[in-house]
PDB file of C-alpha atoms and ligand atoms in Angstrom:
ATOM      1  CA  MET A  93       9.955   8.443  48.728  1.00  0.00           C
ATOM      2  CA  VAL A  94       6.230   8.245  48.232  1.00  0.00           C
ATOM      3  CA  LYS A  95       6.525  10.177  44.994  1.00  0.00           C
ATOM      4  CA  ASN A  96       9.173   7.783  43.645  1.00  0.00           C
ATOM      5  CA  LYS A  97       7.017   4.789  44.416  1.00  0.00           C
ATOM      6  CA  LYS A  98       4.149   6.318  42.473  1.00  0.00           C
ATOM      7  CA  LYS A  99       6.379   6.947  39.501  1.00  0.00           C
ATOM      8  CA  LYS A 100       7.615   3.363  39.444  1.00  0.00           C
ATOM      9  CA  LYS A 101       4.068   2.093  39.571  1.00  0.00           C
ATOM     10  CA  ASN A 102       3.130   4.202  36.556  1.00  0.00           C
ATOM     11  CA  ILE A 103       6.002   2.863  34.505  1.00  0.00           C
ATOM     12  CA  LYS A 104       5.094  -0.708  35.363  1.00  0.00           C
ATOM     13  CA  THR A 105       1.432  -0.361  34.418  1.00  0.00           C
ATOM     14  CA  LYS A 106       2.232   1.318  31.085  1.00  0.00           C
ATOM     15  CA  LYS A 107       1.786  -1.245  28.297  1.00  0.00           C
ATOM     16  CA  GLN A 108       5.147  -2.223  26.876  1.00  0.00           C
ATOM     17  CA  ILE A 109       5.062  -3.161  23.188  1.00  0.00           C
ATOM     18  CA  PRO A 110       8.168  -4.868  21.841  1.00  0.00           C
ATOM     19  CA  ALA A 111       9.745  -3.244  18.774  1.00  0.00           C
ATOM     20  CA  ASP A 112       8.981  -6.242  16.571  1.00  0.00           C
ATOM     21  CA  LYS A 113       5.247  -6.069  17.208  1.00  0.00           C
ATOM     22  CA  LYS A 114       5.355  -2.333  16.451  1.00  0.00           C
ATOM     23  CA  LEU A 115       7.094  -2.986  13.127  1.00  0.00           C
ATOM     24  CA  LEU A 116       4.707  -5.812  12.297  1.00  0.00           C
ATOM     25  CA  ASP A 117       1.701  -3.596  13.078  1.00  0.00           C
ATOM     26  CA  GLU A 118       3.007  -0.760  10.915  1.00  0.00           C
ATOM     27  CA  ILE A 119       3.748  -3.082   8.000  1.00  0.00           C
ATOM     28  CA  ILE A 120       0.329  -4.744   7.994  1.00  0.00           C
ATOM     29  CA  ARG A 121      -1.547  -1.497   8.654  1.00  0.00           C
ATOM     30  CA  VAL A 122       0.113   0.468   5.856  1.00  0.00           C
ATOM     31  CA  ASP A 123      -0.039  -2.428   3.384  1.00  0.00           C
ATOM     32  CA  GLN A 124      -3.739  -2.997   3.937  1.00  0.00           C
ATOM     33  CA  ALA A 125      -4.308   0.722   3.350  1.00  0.00           C
ATOM     34  CA  GLY A 126      -2.109   0.771   0.235  1.00  0.00           C
ATOM     35  CA  GLU A 127      -3.775  -2.250  -1.291  1.00  0.00           C
ATOM     36  CA  LEU A 128      -7.196  -0.772  -0.623  1.00  0.00           C
ATOM     37  CA  GLY A 129      -6.020   2.398  -2.385  1.00  0.00           C
ATOM     38  CA  ALA A 130      -4.765   0.335  -5.329  1.00  0.00           C
ATOM     39  CA  THR A 131      -8.055  -1.554  -5.737  1.00  0.00           C
ATOM     40  CA  LYS A 132      -9.900   1.779  -5.677  1.00  0.00           C
ATOM     41  CA  ILE A 133      -7.622   3.410  -8.264  1.00  0.00           C
ATOM     42  CA  TYR A 134      -8.181   0.555 -10.705  1.00  0.00           C
ATOM     43  CA  ALA A 135     -11.910   0.430  -9.908  1.00  0.00           C
ATOM     44  CA  GLY A 136     -12.107   4.142 -10.766  1.00  0.00           C
ATOM     45  CA  GLN A 137     -10.243   3.621 -14.023  1.00  0.00           C
ATOM     46  CA  LEU A 138     -12.406   0.619 -14.947  1.00  0.00           C
ATOM     47  CA  ALA A 139     -15.546   2.661 -14.279  1.00  0.00           C
ATOM     48  CA  VAL A 140     -14.383   5.069 -17.006  1.00  0.00           C
ATOM     49  CA  PHE A 141     -12.899   2.632 -19.541  1.00  0.00           C
ATOM     50  CA  GLY A 142     -15.136  -0.407 -18.966  1.00  0.00           C
ATOM     51  CA  LYS A 143     -13.771  -3.929 -18.421  1.00  0.00           C
ATOM     52  CA  GLU A 144     -14.198  -5.007 -22.031  1.00  0.00           C
ATOM     53  CA  SER A 145     -12.178  -2.274 -23.724  1.00  0.00           C
ATOM     54  CA  ASN A 146      -8.599  -3.021 -24.758  1.00  0.00           C
ATOM     55  CA  ILE A 147      -7.128  -0.919 -21.982  1.00  0.00           C
ATOM     56  CA  GLY A 148      -9.849  -2.108 -19.587  1.00  0.00           C
ATOM     57  CA  LYS A 149      -8.702  -5.730 -19.968  1.00  0.00           C
ATOM     58  CA  LYS A 150      -5.147  -4.773 -19.017  1.00  0.00           C
ATOM     59  CA  ILE A 151      -6.378  -2.812 -16.012  1.00  0.00           C
ATOM     60  CA  LYS A 152      -8.709  -5.664 -15.012  1.00  0.00           C
ATOM     61  CA  HIS A 153      -5.713  -8.028 -14.858  1.00  0.00           C
ATOM     62  CA  MET A 154      -3.976  -5.650 -12.418  1.00  0.00           C
ATOM     63  CA  ALA A 155      -7.197  -5.029 -10.466  1.00  0.00           C
ATOM     64  CA  ASP A 156      -7.661  -8.790  -9.961  1.00  0.00           C
ATOM     65  CA  GLN A 157      -4.170  -9.055  -8.491  1.00  0.00           C
ATOM     66  CA  GLU A 158      -4.836  -6.049  -6.230  1.00  0.00           C
ATOM     67  CA  GLN A 159      -7.959  -7.846  -5.004  1.00  0.00           C
ATOM     68  CA  GLU A 160      -5.811 -10.826  -3.980  1.00  0.00           C
ATOM     69  CA  HIS A 161      -3.425  -8.448  -2.228  1.00  0.00           C
ATOM     70  CA  ILE A 162      -6.142  -6.691  -0.225  1.00  0.00           C
ATOM     71  CA  ASP A 163      -7.810 -10.021   0.650  1.00  0.00           C
ATOM     72  CA  THR A 164      -4.488 -11.214   2.072  1.00  0.00           C
ATOM     73  CA  PHE A 165      -3.975  -8.108   4.211  1.00  0.00           C
ATOM     74  CA  ASN A 166      -7.601  -8.177   5.345  1.00  0.00           C
ATOM     75  CA  ARG A 167      -6.893 -11.683   6.608  1.00  0.00           C
ATOM     76  CA  LEU A 168      -3.570 -10.724   8.223  1.00  0.00           C
ATOM     77  CA  ILE A 169      -5.021  -7.701  10.010  1.00  0.00           C
ATOM     78  CA  VAL A 170      -7.446 -10.038  11.815  1.00  0.00           C
ATOM     79  CA  GLU A 171      -4.947 -12.863  12.391  1.00  0.00           C
ATOM     80  CA  LYS A 172      -2.233 -10.583  13.770  1.00  0.00           C
ATOM     81  CA  LYS A 173      -4.718  -8.368  15.634  1.00  0.00           C
ATOM     82  CA  VAL A 174      -3.596  -5.123  14.003  1.00  0.00           C
ATOM     83  CA  ARG A 175      -5.648  -1.942  14.203  1.00  0.00           C
ATOM     84  CA  PRO A 176      -6.460  -0.732  10.668  1.00  0.00           C
ATOM     85  CA  THR A 177      -5.602   2.843   9.771  1.00  0.00           C
ATOM     86  CA  ALA A 178      -8.223   5.417  10.694  1.00  0.00           C
ATOM     87  CA  MET A 179      -7.552   6.986   7.290  1.00  0.00           C
ATOM     88  CA  MET A 180      -9.200   4.092   5.426  1.00  0.00           C
ATOM     89  CA  PRO A 181     -12.347   6.055   4.387  1.00  0.00           C
ATOM     90  CA  LEU A 182     -10.179   8.868   3.017  1.00  0.00           C
ATOM     91  CA  TRP A 183      -7.849   6.570   1.015  1.00  0.00           C
ATOM     92  CA  ASN A 184     -10.975   4.900  -0.310  1.00  0.00           C
ATOM     93  CA  ILE A 185     -12.283   8.166  -1.763  1.00  0.00           C
ATOM     94  CA  LEU A 186      -8.902   9.551  -2.842  1.00  0.00           C
ATOM     95  CA  GLY A 187      -7.916   6.290  -4.559  1.00  0.00           C
ATOM     96  CA  TYR A 188     -11.153   6.131  -6.528  1.00  0.00           C
ATOM     97  CA  THR A 189     -10.927   9.838  -7.415  1.00  0.00           C
ATOM     98  CA  LEU A 190      -7.350   9.421  -8.631  1.00  0.00           C
ATOM     99  CA  GLY A 191      -8.417   6.469 -10.781  1.00  0.00           C
ATOM    100  CA  VAL A 192     -11.380   8.264 -12.333  1.00  0.00           C
ATOM    101  CA  THR A 193      -9.439  11.502 -12.877  1.00  0.00           C
ATOM    102  CA  THR A 194      -6.449   9.898 -14.594  1.00  0.00           C
ATOM    103  CA  ALA A 195      -8.743   7.739 -16.755  1.00  0.00           C
ATOM    104  CA  ILE A 196     -10.701  10.809 -17.865  1.00  0.00           C
ATOM    105  CA  MET A 197      -7.355  12.386 -18.793  1.00  0.00           C
ATOM    106  CA  GLY A 198      -6.841   9.415 -21.129  1.00  0.00           C
ATOM    107  CA  LYS A 199      -5.284   5.977 -21.446  1.00  0.00           C
ATOM    108  CA  LYS A 200      -1.720   7.272 -21.254  1.00  0.00           C
ATOM    109  CA  ALA A 201      -2.419   9.272 -18.088  1.00  0.00           C
ATOM    110  CA  ALA A 202      -4.077   6.237 -16.516  1.00  0.00           C
ATOM    111  CA  MET A 203      -0.947   4.216 -17.276  1.00  0.00           C
ATOM    112  CA  ALA A 204       1.253   7.054 -15.969  1.00  0.00           C
ATOM    113  CA  CYS A 205      -0.697   6.773 -12.707  1.00  0.00           C
ATOM    114  CA  THR A 206       0.058   3.033 -12.603  1.00  0.00           C
ATOM    115  CA  VAL A 207       3.766   3.581 -13.221  1.00  0.00           C
ATOM    116  CA  ALA A 208       4.010   6.201 -10.451  1.00  0.00           C
ATOM    117  CA  VAL A 209       1.984   4.276  -7.874  1.00  0.00           C
ATOM    118  CA  GLU A 210       3.584   0.908  -8.553  1.00  0.00           C
ATOM    119  CA  GLU A 211       7.104   2.316  -8.483  1.00  0.00           C
ATOM    120  CA  VAL A 212       6.488   3.685  -4.987  1.00  0.00           C
ATOM    121  CA  ILE A 213       4.716   0.526  -3.772  1.00  0.00           C
ATOM    122  CA  GLY A 214       7.331  -1.782  -5.298  1.00  0.00           C
ATOM    123  CA  LYS A 215      10.120   0.070  -3.475  1.00  0.00           C
ATOM    124  CA  HIS A 216       8.001   0.187  -0.319  1.00  0.00           C
ATOM    125  CA  TYR A 217       7.633  -3.617  -0.305  1.00  0.00           C
ATOM    126  CA  GLU A 218      11.349  -3.985  -0.971  1.00  0.00           C
ATOM    127  CA  ILE A 219      12.158  -1.853   2.108  1.00  0.00           C
ATOM    128  CA  GLN A 220       9.713  -3.833   4.263  1.00  0.00           C
ATOM    129  CA  ALA A 221      11.242  -7.149   3.206  1.00  0.00           C
ATOM    130  CA  LYS A 222      14.660  -5.829   4.280  1.00  0.00           C
ATOM    131  CA  GLN A 223      13.274  -4.545   7.596  1.00  0.00           C
ATOM    132  CA  LEU A 224      11.861  -7.983   8.406  1.00  0.00           C
ATOM    133  CA  LYS A 225      15.275  -9.646   7.917  1.00  0.00           C
ATOM    134  CA  ASP A 226      14.708 -13.293   8.929  1.00  0.00           C
ATOM    135  CA  LYS A 227      11.576 -12.590  10.989  1.00  0.00           C
ATOM    136  CA  GLU A 228       7.989 -13.395   9.948  1.00  0.00           C
ATOM    137  CA  PRO A 229       9.011 -15.566   6.957  1.00  0.00           C
ATOM    138  CA  GLU A 230       5.403 -16.099   5.820  1.00  0.00           C
ATOM    139  CA  LEU A 231       4.746 -12.357   5.706  1.00  0.00           C
ATOM    140  CA  LYS A 232       8.080 -11.699   4.030  1.00  0.00           C
ATOM    141  CA  LYS A 233       7.255 -14.209   1.292  1.00  0.00           C
ATOM    142  CA  ILE A 234       3.875 -12.518   0.727  1.00  0.00           C
ATOM    143  CA  ILE A 235       5.513  -9.091   0.539  1.00  0.00           C
ATOM    144  CA  LEU A 236       8.107 -10.251  -1.982  1.00  0.00           C
ATOM    145  CA  ASN A 237       5.427 -11.922  -4.135  1.00  0.00           C
ATOM    146  CA  PHE A 238       3.341  -8.758  -4.089  1.00  0.00           C
ATOM    147  CA  ARG A 239       6.402  -6.669  -4.916  1.00  0.00           C
ATOM    148  CA  ASP A 240       6.828  -8.772  -8.060  1.00  0.00           C
ATOM    149  CA  ASP A 241       3.181  -8.167  -9.002  1.00  0.00           C
ATOM    150  CA  GLU A 242       3.540  -4.409  -8.454  1.00  0.00           C
ATOM    151  CA  LEU A 243       6.665  -4.286 -10.602  1.00  0.00           C
ATOM    152  CA  GLU A 244       4.782  -6.201 -13.311  1.00  0.00           C
ATOM    153  CA  HIS A 245       2.041  -3.549 -13.126  1.00  0.00           C
ATOM    154  CA  HIS A 246       4.714  -0.838 -13.362  1.00  0.00           C
ATOM    155  CA  ASP A 247       6.046  -2.444 -16.544  1.00  0.00           C
ATOM    156  CA  ILE A 248       2.546  -2.824 -18.027  1.00  0.00           C
ATOM    157  CA  GLY A 249       2.184   0.943 -17.549  1.00  0.00           C
ATOM    158  CA  LEU A 250       5.450   1.631 -19.359  1.00  0.00           C
ATOM    159  CA  GLU A 251       4.567  -0.768 -22.189  1.00  0.00           C
ATOM    160  CA  ASN A 252       1.296   1.129 -22.662  1.00  0.00           C
ATOM    161  CA  ASP A 253       2.761   4.560 -23.328  1.00  0.00           C
ATOM    162  CA  ALA A 254       2.656   5.959 -19.792  1.00  0.00           C
ATOM    163  CA  GLU A 255       5.612   8.203 -20.535  1.00  0.00           C
ATOM    164  CA  LYS A 256       3.783   9.730 -23.520  1.00  0.00           C
ATOM    165  CA  ALA A 257       1.060  11.129 -21.247  1.00  0.00           C
ATOM    166  CA  PHE A 258       0.664  14.895 -21.360  1.00  0.00           C
ATOM    167  CA  GLY A 259       2.635  16.455 -18.483  1.00  0.00           C
ATOM    168  CA  TYR A 260       4.062  13.045 -17.557  1.00  0.00           C
ATOM    169  CA  SER A 261       6.837  14.171 -15.236  1.00  0.00           C
ATOM    170  CA  LEU A 262       4.614  16.565 -13.247  1.00  0.00           C
ATOM    171  CA  LEU A 263       1.770  14.053 -13.043  1.00  0.00           C
ATOM    172  CA  SER A 264       4.212  11.373 -11.943  1.00  0.00           C
ATOM    173  CA  LYS A 265       5.746  13.635  -9.279  1.00  0.00           C
ATOM    174  CA  ILE A 266       2.348  14.597  -7.839  1.00  0.00           C
ATOM    175  CA  ILE A 267       1.151  10.992  -7.629  1.00  0.00           C
ATOM    176  CA  LYS A 268       4.409   9.715  -6.134  1.00  0.00           C
ATOM    177  CA  THR A 269       4.392  12.445  -3.471  1.00  0.00           C
ATOM    178  CA  GLY A 270       0.765  11.634  -2.675  1.00  0.00           C
ATOM    179  CA  CYS A 271       1.580   7.922  -2.299  1.00  0.00           C
ATOM    180  CA  LYS A 272       4.583   8.569  -0.077  1.00  0.00           C
ATOM    181  CA  THR A 273       2.531  10.896   2.140  1.00  0.00           C
ATOM    182  CA  ALA A 274      -0.266   8.324   2.403  1.00  0.00           C
ATOM    183  CA  ILE A 275       2.289   5.645   3.366  1.00  0.00           C
ATOM    184  CA  ALA A 276       3.832   7.824   6.089  1.00  0.00           C
ATOM    185  CA  ILE A 277       0.426   8.670   7.577  1.00  0.00           C
ATOM    186  CA  SER A 278      -1.024   5.145   7.374  1.00  0.00           C
ATOM    187  CA  LYS A 279       1.864   3.598   9.318  1.00  0.00           C
ATOM    188  CA  LYS A 280       1.011   5.643  12.411  1.00  0.00           C
ATOM    189  CA  ILE A 281      -2.600   6.814  12.294  1.00  0.00           C
TER     190      ILE A 281
HETATM  191 FE1  LIG B   7      -1.004  -4.480  -4.767  1.00  0.00          FE
HETATM  192 FE1  LIG B   8      -0.225  -3.038  -8.117  1.00  0.00          FE
END
């Protein structure tokens, strides 16, 4: 009897988080991380190409939109009291490194990076919008707007010869796998 009582007490004191809050936390946490990664990728590419070059101007347009995206999630993470991912410092470095590396490989490789990243992020936002159903309409609207921006970035990449990059399909596969792994980790950790 005594043992049972103890057990019940433990269950009661354990913090119960409703499923919706868990989903909301995961969405905001992973999106903040992803948008940070995106700003870093484009910052890395701009460091190589410069903002005034032809390709730099196109990247700057995307980087400016990524800045709006990260600003929004930085605001939401505070408003909704969500713990940011502990992986932030790593995504920071990896994003920048990916940007610099692909830019050094050339304009086409930089655009191939954009196509791969934005395809994954565009689909990711699409899935999140579906998961939210009719809940959190403000957040859902933000996610759908950002999805449109990411798909625009994807198309800019294609219009700028992404697919002509040397080793395009391998490069694309590596980057997509990296993005998907980062998404899976950032939701939880
Ligand atoms: Fe973005
Ligand atoms: Fe983007």
